[in-house]
Short mmCIF file of C-alpha atoms in Angstrom, two decimals:
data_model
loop_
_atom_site.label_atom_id
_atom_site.label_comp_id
_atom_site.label_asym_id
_atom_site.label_seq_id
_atom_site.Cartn_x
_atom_site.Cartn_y
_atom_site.Cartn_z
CA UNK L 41 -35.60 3.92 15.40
CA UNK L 42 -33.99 0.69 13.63
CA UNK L 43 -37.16 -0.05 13.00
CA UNK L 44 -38.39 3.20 11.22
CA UNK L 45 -34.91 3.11 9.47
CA UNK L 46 -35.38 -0.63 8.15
CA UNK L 47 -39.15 0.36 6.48
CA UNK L 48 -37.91 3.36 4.93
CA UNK L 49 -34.54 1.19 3.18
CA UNK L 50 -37.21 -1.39 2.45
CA UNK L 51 -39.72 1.48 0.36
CA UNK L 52 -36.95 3.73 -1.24
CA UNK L 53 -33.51 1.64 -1.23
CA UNK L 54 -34.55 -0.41 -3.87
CA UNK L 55 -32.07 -3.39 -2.40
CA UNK L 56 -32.24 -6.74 -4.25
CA UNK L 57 -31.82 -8.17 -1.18
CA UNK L 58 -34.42 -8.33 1.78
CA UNK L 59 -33.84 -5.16 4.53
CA UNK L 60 -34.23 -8.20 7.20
CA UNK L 61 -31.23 -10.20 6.45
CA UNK L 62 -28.67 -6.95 5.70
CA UNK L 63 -26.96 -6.75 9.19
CA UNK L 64 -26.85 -3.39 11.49
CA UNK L 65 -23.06 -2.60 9.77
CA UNK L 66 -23.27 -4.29 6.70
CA UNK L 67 -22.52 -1.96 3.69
CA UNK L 68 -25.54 -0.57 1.66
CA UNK L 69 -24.26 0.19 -1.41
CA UNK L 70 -22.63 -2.95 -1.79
CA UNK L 71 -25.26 -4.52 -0.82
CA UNK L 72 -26.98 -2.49 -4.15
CA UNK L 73 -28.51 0.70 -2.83
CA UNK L 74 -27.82 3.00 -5.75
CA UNK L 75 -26.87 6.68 -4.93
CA UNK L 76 -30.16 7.69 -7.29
CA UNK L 77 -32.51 5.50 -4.56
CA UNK L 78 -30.42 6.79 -1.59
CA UNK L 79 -31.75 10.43 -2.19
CA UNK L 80 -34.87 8.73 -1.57
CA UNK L 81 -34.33 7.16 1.11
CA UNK L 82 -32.48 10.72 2.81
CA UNK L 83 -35.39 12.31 1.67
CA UNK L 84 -37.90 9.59 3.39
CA UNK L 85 -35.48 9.94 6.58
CA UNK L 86 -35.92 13.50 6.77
CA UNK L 87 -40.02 13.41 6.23
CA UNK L 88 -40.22 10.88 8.97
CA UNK L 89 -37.98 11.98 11.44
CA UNK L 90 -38.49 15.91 11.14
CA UNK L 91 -34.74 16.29 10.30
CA UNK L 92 -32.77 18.18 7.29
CA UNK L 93 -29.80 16.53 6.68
CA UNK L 94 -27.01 19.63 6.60
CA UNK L 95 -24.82 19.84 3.94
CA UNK L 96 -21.61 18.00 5.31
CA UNK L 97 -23.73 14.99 6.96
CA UNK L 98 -24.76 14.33 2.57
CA UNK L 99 -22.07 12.28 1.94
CA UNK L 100 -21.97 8.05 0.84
CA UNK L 101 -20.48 7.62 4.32
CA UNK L 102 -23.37 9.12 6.43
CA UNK L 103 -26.14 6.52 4.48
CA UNK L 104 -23.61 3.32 4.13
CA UNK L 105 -25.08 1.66 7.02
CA UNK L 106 -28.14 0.91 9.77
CA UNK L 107 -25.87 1.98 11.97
CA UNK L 108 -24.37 5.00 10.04
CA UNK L 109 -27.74 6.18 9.39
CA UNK L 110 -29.00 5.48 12.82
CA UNK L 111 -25.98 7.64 14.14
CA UNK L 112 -26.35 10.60 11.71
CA UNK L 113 -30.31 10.48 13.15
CA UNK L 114 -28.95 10.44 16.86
CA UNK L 115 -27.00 13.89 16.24
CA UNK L 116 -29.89 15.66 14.30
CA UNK L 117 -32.72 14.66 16.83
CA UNK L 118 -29.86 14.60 20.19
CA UNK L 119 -31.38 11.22 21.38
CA UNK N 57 7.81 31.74 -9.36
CA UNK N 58 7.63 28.41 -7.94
CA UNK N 59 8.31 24.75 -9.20
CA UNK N 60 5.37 24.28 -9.87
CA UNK N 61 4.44 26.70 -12.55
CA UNK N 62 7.80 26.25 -14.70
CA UNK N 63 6.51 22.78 -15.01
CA UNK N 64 2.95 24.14 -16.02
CA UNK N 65 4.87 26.56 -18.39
CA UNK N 66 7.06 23.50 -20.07
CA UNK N 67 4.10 21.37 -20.72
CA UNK N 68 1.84 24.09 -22.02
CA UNK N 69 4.97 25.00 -24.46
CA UNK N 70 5.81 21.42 -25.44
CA UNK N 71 1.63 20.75 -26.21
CA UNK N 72 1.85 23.93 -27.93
CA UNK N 73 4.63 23.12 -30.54
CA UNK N 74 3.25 19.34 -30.75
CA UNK N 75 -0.45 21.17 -31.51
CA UNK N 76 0.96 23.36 -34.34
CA UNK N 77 3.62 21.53 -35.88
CA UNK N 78 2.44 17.88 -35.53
CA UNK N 79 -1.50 17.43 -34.37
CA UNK N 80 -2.98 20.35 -36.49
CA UNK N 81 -1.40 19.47 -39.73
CA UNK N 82 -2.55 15.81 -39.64
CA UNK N 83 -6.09 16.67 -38.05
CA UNK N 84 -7.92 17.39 -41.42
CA UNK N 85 -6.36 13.71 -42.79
CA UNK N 86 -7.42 12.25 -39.31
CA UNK N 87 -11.02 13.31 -39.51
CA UNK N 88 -11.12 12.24 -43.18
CA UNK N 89 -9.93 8.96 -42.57
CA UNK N 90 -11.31 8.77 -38.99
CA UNK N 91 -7.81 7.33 -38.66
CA UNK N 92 -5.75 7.68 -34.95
CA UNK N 93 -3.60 10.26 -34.93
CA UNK N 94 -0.54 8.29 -34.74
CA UNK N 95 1.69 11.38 -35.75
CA UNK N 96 0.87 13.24 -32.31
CA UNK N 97 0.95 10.53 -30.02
CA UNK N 98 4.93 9.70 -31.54
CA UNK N 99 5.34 13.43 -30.43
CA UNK N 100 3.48 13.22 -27.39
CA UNK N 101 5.42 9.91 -26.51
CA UNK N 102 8.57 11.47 -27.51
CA UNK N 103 7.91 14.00 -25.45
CA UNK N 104 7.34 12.02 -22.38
CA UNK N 105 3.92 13.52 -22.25
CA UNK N 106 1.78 10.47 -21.40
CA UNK N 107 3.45 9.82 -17.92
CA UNK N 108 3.26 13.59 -16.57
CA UNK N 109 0.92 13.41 -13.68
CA UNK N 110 2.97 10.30 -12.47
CA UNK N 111 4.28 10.70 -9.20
CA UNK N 112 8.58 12.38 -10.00
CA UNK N 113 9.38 8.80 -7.89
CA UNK N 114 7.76 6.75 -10.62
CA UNK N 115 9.51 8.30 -13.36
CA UNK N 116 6.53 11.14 -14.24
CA UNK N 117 6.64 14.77 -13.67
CA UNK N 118 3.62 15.08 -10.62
CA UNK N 119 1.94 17.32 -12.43
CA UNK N 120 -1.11 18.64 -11.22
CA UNK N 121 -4.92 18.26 -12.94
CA UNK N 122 -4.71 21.45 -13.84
CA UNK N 123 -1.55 21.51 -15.33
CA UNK N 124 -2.72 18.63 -17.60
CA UNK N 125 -5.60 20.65 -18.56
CA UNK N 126 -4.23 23.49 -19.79
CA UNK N 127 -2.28 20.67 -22.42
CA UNK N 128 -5.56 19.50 -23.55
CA UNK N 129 -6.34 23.05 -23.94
CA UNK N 130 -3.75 23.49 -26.10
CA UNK N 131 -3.65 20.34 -28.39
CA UNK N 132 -7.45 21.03 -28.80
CA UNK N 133 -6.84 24.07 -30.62
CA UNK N 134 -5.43 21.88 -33.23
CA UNK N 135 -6.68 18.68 -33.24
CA UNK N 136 -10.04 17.65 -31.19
CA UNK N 137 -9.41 13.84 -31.37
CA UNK N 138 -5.87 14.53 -30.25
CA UNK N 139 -7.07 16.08 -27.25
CA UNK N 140 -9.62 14.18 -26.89
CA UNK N 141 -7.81 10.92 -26.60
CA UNK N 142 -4.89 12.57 -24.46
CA UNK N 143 -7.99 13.46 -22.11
CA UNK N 144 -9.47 10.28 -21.74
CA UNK N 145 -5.89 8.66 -21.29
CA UNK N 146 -5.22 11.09 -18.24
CA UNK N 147 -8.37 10.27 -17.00
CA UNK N 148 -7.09 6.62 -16.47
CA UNK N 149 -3.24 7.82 -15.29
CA UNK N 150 -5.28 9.34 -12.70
CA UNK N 151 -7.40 6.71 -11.31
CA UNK N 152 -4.08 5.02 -11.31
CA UNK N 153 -2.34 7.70 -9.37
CA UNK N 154 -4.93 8.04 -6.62
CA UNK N 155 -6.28 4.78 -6.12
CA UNK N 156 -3.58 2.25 -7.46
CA UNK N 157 -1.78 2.69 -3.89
CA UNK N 158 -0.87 -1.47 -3.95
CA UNK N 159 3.19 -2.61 -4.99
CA UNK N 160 1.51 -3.43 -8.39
CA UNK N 161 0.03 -0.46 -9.33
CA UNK N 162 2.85 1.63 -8.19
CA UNK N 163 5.33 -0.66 -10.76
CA UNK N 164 2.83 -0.40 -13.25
CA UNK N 165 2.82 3.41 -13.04
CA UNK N 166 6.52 3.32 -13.64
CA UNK N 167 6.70 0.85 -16.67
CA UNK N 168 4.03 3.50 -17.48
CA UNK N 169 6.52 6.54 -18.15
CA UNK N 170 9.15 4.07 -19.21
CA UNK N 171 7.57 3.12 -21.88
CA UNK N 172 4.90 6.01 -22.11
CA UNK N 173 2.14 3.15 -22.24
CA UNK N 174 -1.30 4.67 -23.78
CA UNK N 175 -4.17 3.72 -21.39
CA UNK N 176 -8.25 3.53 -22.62
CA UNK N 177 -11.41 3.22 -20.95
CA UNK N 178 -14.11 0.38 -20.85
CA UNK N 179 -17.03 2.02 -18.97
CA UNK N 180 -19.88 1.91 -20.99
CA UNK N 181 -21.76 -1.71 -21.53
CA UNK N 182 -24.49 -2.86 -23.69
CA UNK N 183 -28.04 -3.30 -21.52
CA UNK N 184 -27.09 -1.01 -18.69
CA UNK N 185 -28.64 1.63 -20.64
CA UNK N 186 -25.64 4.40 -20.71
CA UNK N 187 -25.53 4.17 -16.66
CA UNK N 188 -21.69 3.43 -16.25
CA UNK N 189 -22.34 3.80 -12.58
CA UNK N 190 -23.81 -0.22 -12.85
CA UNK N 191 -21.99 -3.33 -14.80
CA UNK N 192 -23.51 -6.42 -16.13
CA UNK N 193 -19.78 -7.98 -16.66
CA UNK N 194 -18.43 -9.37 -13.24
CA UNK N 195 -14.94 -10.00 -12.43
CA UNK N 196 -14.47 -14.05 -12.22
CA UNK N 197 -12.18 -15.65 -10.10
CA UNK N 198 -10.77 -19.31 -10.43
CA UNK N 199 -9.34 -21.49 -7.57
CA UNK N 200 -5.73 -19.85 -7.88
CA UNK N 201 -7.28 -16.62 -7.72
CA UNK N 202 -6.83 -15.23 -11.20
CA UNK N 203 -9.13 -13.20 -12.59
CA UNK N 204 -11.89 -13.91 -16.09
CA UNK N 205 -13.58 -11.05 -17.42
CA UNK N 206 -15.97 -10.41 -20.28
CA UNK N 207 -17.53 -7.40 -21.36
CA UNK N 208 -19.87 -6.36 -24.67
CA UNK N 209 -18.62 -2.49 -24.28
CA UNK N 210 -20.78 -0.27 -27.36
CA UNK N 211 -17.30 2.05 -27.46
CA UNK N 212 -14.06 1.65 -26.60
CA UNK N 213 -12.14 4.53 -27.96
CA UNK N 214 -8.95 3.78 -29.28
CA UNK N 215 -9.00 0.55 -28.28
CA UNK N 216 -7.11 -0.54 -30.81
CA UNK N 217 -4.28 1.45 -30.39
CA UNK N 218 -4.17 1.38 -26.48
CA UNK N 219 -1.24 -0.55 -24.17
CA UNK N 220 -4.30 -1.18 -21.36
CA UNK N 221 -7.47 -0.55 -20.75
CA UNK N 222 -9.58 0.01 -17.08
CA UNK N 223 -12.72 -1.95 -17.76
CA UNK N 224 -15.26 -1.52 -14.54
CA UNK N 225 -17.37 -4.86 -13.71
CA UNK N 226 -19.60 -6.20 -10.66
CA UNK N 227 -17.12 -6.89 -7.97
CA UNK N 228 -18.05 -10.70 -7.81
CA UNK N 229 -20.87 -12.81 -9.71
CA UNK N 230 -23.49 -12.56 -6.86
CA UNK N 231 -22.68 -8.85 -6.48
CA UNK N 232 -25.63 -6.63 -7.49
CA UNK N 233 -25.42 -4.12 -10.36
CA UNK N 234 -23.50 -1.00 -8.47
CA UNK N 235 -21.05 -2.99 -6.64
CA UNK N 236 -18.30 -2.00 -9.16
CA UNK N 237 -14.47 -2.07 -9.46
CA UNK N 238 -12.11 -1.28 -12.07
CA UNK N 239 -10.19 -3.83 -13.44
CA UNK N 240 -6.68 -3.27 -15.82
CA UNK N 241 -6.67 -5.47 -18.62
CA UNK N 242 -3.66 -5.70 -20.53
CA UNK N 243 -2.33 -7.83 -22.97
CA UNK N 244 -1.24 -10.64 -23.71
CA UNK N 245 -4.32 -11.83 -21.34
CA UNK N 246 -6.60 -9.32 -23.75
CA UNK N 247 -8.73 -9.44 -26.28
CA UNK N 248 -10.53 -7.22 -28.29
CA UNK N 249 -12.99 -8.08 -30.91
CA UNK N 250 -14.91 -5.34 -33.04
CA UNK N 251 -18.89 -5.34 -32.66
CA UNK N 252 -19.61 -1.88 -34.34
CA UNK N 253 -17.36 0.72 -36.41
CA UNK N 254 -17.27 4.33 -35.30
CA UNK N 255 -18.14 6.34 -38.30
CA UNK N 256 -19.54 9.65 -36.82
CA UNK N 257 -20.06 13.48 -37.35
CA UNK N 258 -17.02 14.27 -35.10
CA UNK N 259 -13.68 13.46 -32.84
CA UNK N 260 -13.27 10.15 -36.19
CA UNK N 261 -9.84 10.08 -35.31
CA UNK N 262 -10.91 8.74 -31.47
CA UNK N 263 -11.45 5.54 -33.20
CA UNK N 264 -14.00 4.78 -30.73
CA UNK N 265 -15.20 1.39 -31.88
CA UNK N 266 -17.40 -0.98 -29.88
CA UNK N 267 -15.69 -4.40 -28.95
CA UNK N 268 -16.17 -7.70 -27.37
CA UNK N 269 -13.57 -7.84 -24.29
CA UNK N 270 -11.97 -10.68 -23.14
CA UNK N 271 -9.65 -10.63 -20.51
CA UNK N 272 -7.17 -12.32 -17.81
CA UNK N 273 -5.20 -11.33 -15.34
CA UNK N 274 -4.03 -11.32 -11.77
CA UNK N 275 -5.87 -10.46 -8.72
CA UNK N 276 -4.05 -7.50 -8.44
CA UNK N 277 -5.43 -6.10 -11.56
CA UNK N 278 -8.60 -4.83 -9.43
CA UNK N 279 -8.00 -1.26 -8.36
CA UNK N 280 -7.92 -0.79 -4.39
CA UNK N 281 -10.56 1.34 -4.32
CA UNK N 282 -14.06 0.49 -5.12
CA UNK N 283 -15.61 2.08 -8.32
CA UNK N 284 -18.16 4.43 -6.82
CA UNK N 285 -15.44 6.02 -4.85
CA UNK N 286 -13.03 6.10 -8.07
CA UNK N 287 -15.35 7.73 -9.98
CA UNK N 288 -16.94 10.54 -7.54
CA UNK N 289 -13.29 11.78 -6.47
CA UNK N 290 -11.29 11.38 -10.06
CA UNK N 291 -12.37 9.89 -12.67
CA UNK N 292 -15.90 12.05 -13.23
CA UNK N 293 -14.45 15.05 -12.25
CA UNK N 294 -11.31 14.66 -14.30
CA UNK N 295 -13.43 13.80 -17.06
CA UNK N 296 -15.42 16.68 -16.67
CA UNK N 297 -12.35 18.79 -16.67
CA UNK N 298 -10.03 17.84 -19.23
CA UNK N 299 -13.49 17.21 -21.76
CA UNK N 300 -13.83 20.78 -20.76
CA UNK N 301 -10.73 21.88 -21.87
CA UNK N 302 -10.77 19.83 -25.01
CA UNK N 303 -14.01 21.91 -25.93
CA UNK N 304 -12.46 25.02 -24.76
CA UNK N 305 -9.31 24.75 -27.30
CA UNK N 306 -12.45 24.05 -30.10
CA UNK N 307 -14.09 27.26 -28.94
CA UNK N 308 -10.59 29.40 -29.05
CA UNK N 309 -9.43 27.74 -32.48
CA UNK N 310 -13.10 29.31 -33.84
CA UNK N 311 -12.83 32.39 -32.15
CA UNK N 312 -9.13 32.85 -33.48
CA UNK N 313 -11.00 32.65 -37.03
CA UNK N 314 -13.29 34.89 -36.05
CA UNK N 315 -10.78 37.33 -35.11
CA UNK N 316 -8.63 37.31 -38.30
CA UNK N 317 -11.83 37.58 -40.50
CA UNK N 318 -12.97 40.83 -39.11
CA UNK N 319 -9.64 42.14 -38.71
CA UNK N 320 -9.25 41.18 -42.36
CA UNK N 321 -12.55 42.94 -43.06
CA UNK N 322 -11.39 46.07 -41.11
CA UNK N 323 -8.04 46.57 -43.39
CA UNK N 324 -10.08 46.92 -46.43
CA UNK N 325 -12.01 49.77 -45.33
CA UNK N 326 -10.04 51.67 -42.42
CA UNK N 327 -11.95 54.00 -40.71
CA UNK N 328 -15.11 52.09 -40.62
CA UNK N 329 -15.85 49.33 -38.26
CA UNK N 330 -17.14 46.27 -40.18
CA UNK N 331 -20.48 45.21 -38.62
CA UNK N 332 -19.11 41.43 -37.62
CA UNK N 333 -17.47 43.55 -35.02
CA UNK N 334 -20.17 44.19 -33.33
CA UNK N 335 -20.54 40.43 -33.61
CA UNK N 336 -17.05 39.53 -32.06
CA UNK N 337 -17.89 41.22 -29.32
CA UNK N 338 -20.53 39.19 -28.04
CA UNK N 339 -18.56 36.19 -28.96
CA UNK N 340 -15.65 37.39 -26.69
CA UNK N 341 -18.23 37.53 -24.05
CA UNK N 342 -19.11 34.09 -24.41
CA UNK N 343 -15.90 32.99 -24.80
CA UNK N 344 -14.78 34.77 -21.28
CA UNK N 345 -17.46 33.16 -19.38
CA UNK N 346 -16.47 29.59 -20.70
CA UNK N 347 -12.87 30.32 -20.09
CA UNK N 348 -13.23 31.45 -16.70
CA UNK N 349 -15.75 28.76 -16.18
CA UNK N 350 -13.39 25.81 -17.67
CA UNK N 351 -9.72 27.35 -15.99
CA UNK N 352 -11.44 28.39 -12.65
CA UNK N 353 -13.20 24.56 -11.87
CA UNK N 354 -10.16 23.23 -13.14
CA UNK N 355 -8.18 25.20 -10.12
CA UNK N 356 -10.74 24.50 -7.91
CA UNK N 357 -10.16 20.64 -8.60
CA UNK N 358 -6.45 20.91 -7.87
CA UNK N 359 -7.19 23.05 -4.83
CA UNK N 360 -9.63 20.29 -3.04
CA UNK N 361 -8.54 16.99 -4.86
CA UNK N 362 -6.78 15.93 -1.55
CA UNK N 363 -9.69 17.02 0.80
CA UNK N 364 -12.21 13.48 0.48
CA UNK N 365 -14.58 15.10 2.63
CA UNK N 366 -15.24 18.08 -0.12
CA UNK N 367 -15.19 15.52 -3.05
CA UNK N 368 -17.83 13.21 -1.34
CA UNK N 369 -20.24 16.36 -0.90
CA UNK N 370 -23.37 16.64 -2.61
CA UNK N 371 -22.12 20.35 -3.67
CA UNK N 372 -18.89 19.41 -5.43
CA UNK N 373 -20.72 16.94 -7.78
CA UNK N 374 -23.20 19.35 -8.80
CA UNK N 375 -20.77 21.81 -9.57
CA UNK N 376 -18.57 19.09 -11.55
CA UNK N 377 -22.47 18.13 -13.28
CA UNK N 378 -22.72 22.10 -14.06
CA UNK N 379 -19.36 22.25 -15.86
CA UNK N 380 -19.84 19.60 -18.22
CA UNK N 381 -23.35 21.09 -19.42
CA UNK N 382 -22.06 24.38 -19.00
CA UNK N 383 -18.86 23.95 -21.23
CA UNK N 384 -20.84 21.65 -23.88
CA UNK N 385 -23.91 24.04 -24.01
CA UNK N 386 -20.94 27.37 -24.20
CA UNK N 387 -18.94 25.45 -26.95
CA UNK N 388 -21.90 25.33 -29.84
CA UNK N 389 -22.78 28.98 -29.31
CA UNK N 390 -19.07 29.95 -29.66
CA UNK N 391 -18.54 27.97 -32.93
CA UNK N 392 -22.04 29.09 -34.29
CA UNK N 393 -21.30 32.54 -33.65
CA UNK N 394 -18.13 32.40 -35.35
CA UNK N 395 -19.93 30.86 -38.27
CA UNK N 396 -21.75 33.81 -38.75
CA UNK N 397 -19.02 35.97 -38.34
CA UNK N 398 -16.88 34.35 -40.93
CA UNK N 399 -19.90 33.74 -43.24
CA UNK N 400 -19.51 31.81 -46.65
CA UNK N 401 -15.41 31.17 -45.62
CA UNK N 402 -16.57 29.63 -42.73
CA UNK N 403 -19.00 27.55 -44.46
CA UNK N 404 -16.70 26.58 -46.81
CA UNK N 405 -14.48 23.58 -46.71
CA UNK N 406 -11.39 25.27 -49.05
CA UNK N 407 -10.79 28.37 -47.29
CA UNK N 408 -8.53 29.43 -44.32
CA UNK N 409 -11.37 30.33 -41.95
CA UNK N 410 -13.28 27.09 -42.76
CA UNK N 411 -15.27 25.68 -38.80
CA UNK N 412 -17.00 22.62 -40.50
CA UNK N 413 -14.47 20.29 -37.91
CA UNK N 414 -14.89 22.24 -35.78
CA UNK N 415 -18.86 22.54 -35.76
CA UNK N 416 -18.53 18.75 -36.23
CA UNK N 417 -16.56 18.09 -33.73
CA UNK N 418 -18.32 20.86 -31.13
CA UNK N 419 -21.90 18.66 -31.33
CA UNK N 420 -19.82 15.58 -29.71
CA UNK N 421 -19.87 17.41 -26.14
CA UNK N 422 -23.34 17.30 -25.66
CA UNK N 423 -23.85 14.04 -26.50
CA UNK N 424 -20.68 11.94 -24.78
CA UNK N 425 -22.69 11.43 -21.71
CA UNK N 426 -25.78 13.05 -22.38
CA UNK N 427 -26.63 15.93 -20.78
CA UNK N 428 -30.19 14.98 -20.40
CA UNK N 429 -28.47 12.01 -18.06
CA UNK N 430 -26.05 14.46 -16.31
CA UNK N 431 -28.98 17.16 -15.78
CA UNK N 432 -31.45 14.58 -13.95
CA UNK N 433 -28.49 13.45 -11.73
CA UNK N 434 -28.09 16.95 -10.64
CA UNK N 435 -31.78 17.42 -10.27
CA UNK N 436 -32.21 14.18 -8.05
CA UNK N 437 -29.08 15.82 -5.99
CA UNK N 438 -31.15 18.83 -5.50
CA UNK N 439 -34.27 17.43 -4.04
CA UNK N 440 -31.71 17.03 -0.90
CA UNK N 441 -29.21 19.68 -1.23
CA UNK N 442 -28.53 22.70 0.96
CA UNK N 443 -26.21 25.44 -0.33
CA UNK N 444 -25.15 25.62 2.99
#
């Protein structure tokens, strides 16, 4: 799943930095994912994993991270 | 009734008397001139006005977002620049409010009402292309940890005349473009140099000139919060709010012209109904739906403003989007409907019912943050948002 994750931040997150050197909890949008590339990347995360994204998972918190987004995938798919 | 609404009540009837007696008079000298309206901000100051959603501890009144609107509202009906420039100070009190929490802020907030200190905004930047949500100014830090920041900002309204200013900038020199925070810069450790003049159709007396800023200043002149989160939960709703109400009082000062004319009309010929009735009446209409549009998000705001959860959603910055181009879209139709209502005295400059100001002054809402740029936000929102 990291894996999956990583390729879709590297297409649509539009990060000045490389997607291999940002750690598992390191902080997206400081790292400069803008909120206008992170609907691309929820929308990328949804197409790959078969998943819609309720209303109350949308928030800056639920995308901040790997991790974050890797946990927000774990609830919608139960693995 | 409770506390809460005699406070309401005292600042609506303190805006009210500043409006008539103070603002309004001076407004047509202040567009003129494009001059600041020094006259109402003496009241306003005298009034204690500037510090009144400051926490009761820190010497304000803790008045509510909503309560502040309805004092835009009601200096707006005067004088637009008035408003305009109480509006954008409140904007700044309350970023300060809700995300100064550190032993700085909370002293600065208090010198704030002491003194009634008039606060300004340094958002937009030359080459980020109107997106205030990135910086290409970074906050500088030397070896004792004070702080160096320059910015080439296109406007700064009434920079001239503020006490401080909240400038945002990259959190650090390697940080990338979003990574904002908002800095106060205050003087003595501030410069401002002009770069432009502000000669425009409307809101002249806002002064806002563009400026090359220069500032120093302490570490803890960096808000605790970071930008992005500053702006989703206050300062772009606020702005959105009290803007709202600044155009509302422009739509209500048109429609009061509106009103008198055809009542006018109607007393020299009782028993027949002029035909710019007919006309009123589908201005009232329009002027419901923006009331009810501009009070009822304002409410909203005060109801959820504590519940982060709500202001992080997807849902409440559409809605916050949808009031901006709402209000800005309603305010035009209002004024151009009472333009043809009043006719040739409302196209005049010399007569009672004159809306040239106010026409002027009406174009500025669409414009201050496009809503071309506010629309496509809301439309990228959508590709991923369930009304659910």
């Amino acid at each position: 799943m990291d894996e999956t994750i990583r390729t879709i931040l590297a297409e649509h997150g539009h990060l000045p930095v490389e997607v291999a050197k940002i750690g598992d909890e390191d902080d997206l949008y400081q790292a400069g994912m803008t909120s206008h590339a992170s609907v691309n990347v929820m929308l990328a995360l949804e197409d790959e994993f078969d998943v819609e994204f309720p209303e109350v998972m949308l928030r800056k918190s639920t995308f901040e991270s790997v991790a974050a987004i890797r946990v927000a995938l774990g609830e919608l798919t139960g693995s | 009734m409770t506390t809460s609404e005699t406070l309401g009540d005292e600042l609506t009837r303190q805006a009210a008397h500043i409006g008539a007696k103070v603002a309004g008079p001076a407004a047509g000298e202040v567009d003129r001139d494009a001059r600041f309206p020094t006259e109402a901000f003496d009241a306003l100051r005298d009034a204690a006005l500037l510090s009144v959603l400051v926490p009761p501890e820190l010497g304000g009144r803790g008045a509510s977002v909503g309560q502040v609107a309805d004092v835009v509202f009601e200096l707006g009906r005067h004088c637009a620049s008035t408003a305009m420039i109480y509006a954008m100070h409140q904007i700044q009190v309350a970023s300060l409010v809700r995300h100064g929490r550190s032993a700085f802020f909370r002293d600065y907030l208090a010198e704030l009402s002491e003194r009634q200190l008039l606060l300004a905004s340094a958002t937009t930047e030359l080459g980020v292309g109107g997106d205030v949500r990135t910086s290409v100014c970074t906050v500088e830090r030397d070896d004792a940890g004070a702080v160096h920041l320059e910015k080439m900002a296109p406007v700064i309204s009434y920079g001239e005349h503020a006490d401080g200013i909240l400038a945002t900038a990259r959190r650090a020199p390697e940080s990338p473009p979003n990574d904002q925070v908002l800095v106060l810069c205050q003087a003595p450790g501030l410069t401002l140099e002009p770069i432009s003049g502000w000669d425009t159709l409307g809101f002249r007396g806002t002064c806002s000139l563009g400026f090359r800023l220069v500032a120093d200043g302490g570490s803890d002149h960096i808000l605790d919060d970071a930008y992005a989160d500053i702006s989703s939960r206050t300062m772009l709703p606020v702005s959105h709010i009290l803007w709202s109400n600044v155009w509302l009082g422009l739509a209500t000062s048109a429609t009061d012209k509106a009103r008198h004319f055809v009542r006018t009309e109607a007393r020299k010929k009782p028993g027949v109904t002029p035909p710019s009735a007919l006309r009123l009446a589908e201005l009232i209409a329009q002027l419901q739906r923006m009331e009810e549009l501009v009070r009822g998000t304002a409410q909203r705001y005060d109801r959820q403003c504590d519940d982060l959860d709500t202001l992080a959603g997807m849902g409440f910055a559409i809605a916050m989007n949808s009031l901006k181009v709402s209000a800005s879209t309603l305010v035009v139709d209002i004024v151009n409907r009472a333009m043809a209502i009043c006719g040739m005295a409302g196209y005049r400059e010399d007569s009672p019912y004159s809306l040239g100001r106010i026409l002027r002054d009406a174009h500025g809402a669409a414009v201050m943050v496009n809503n071309d740029r506010i629309n496509s936000n809301t439309a990228q929102m959508l590709l991923i948002h369930k009304d659910d």
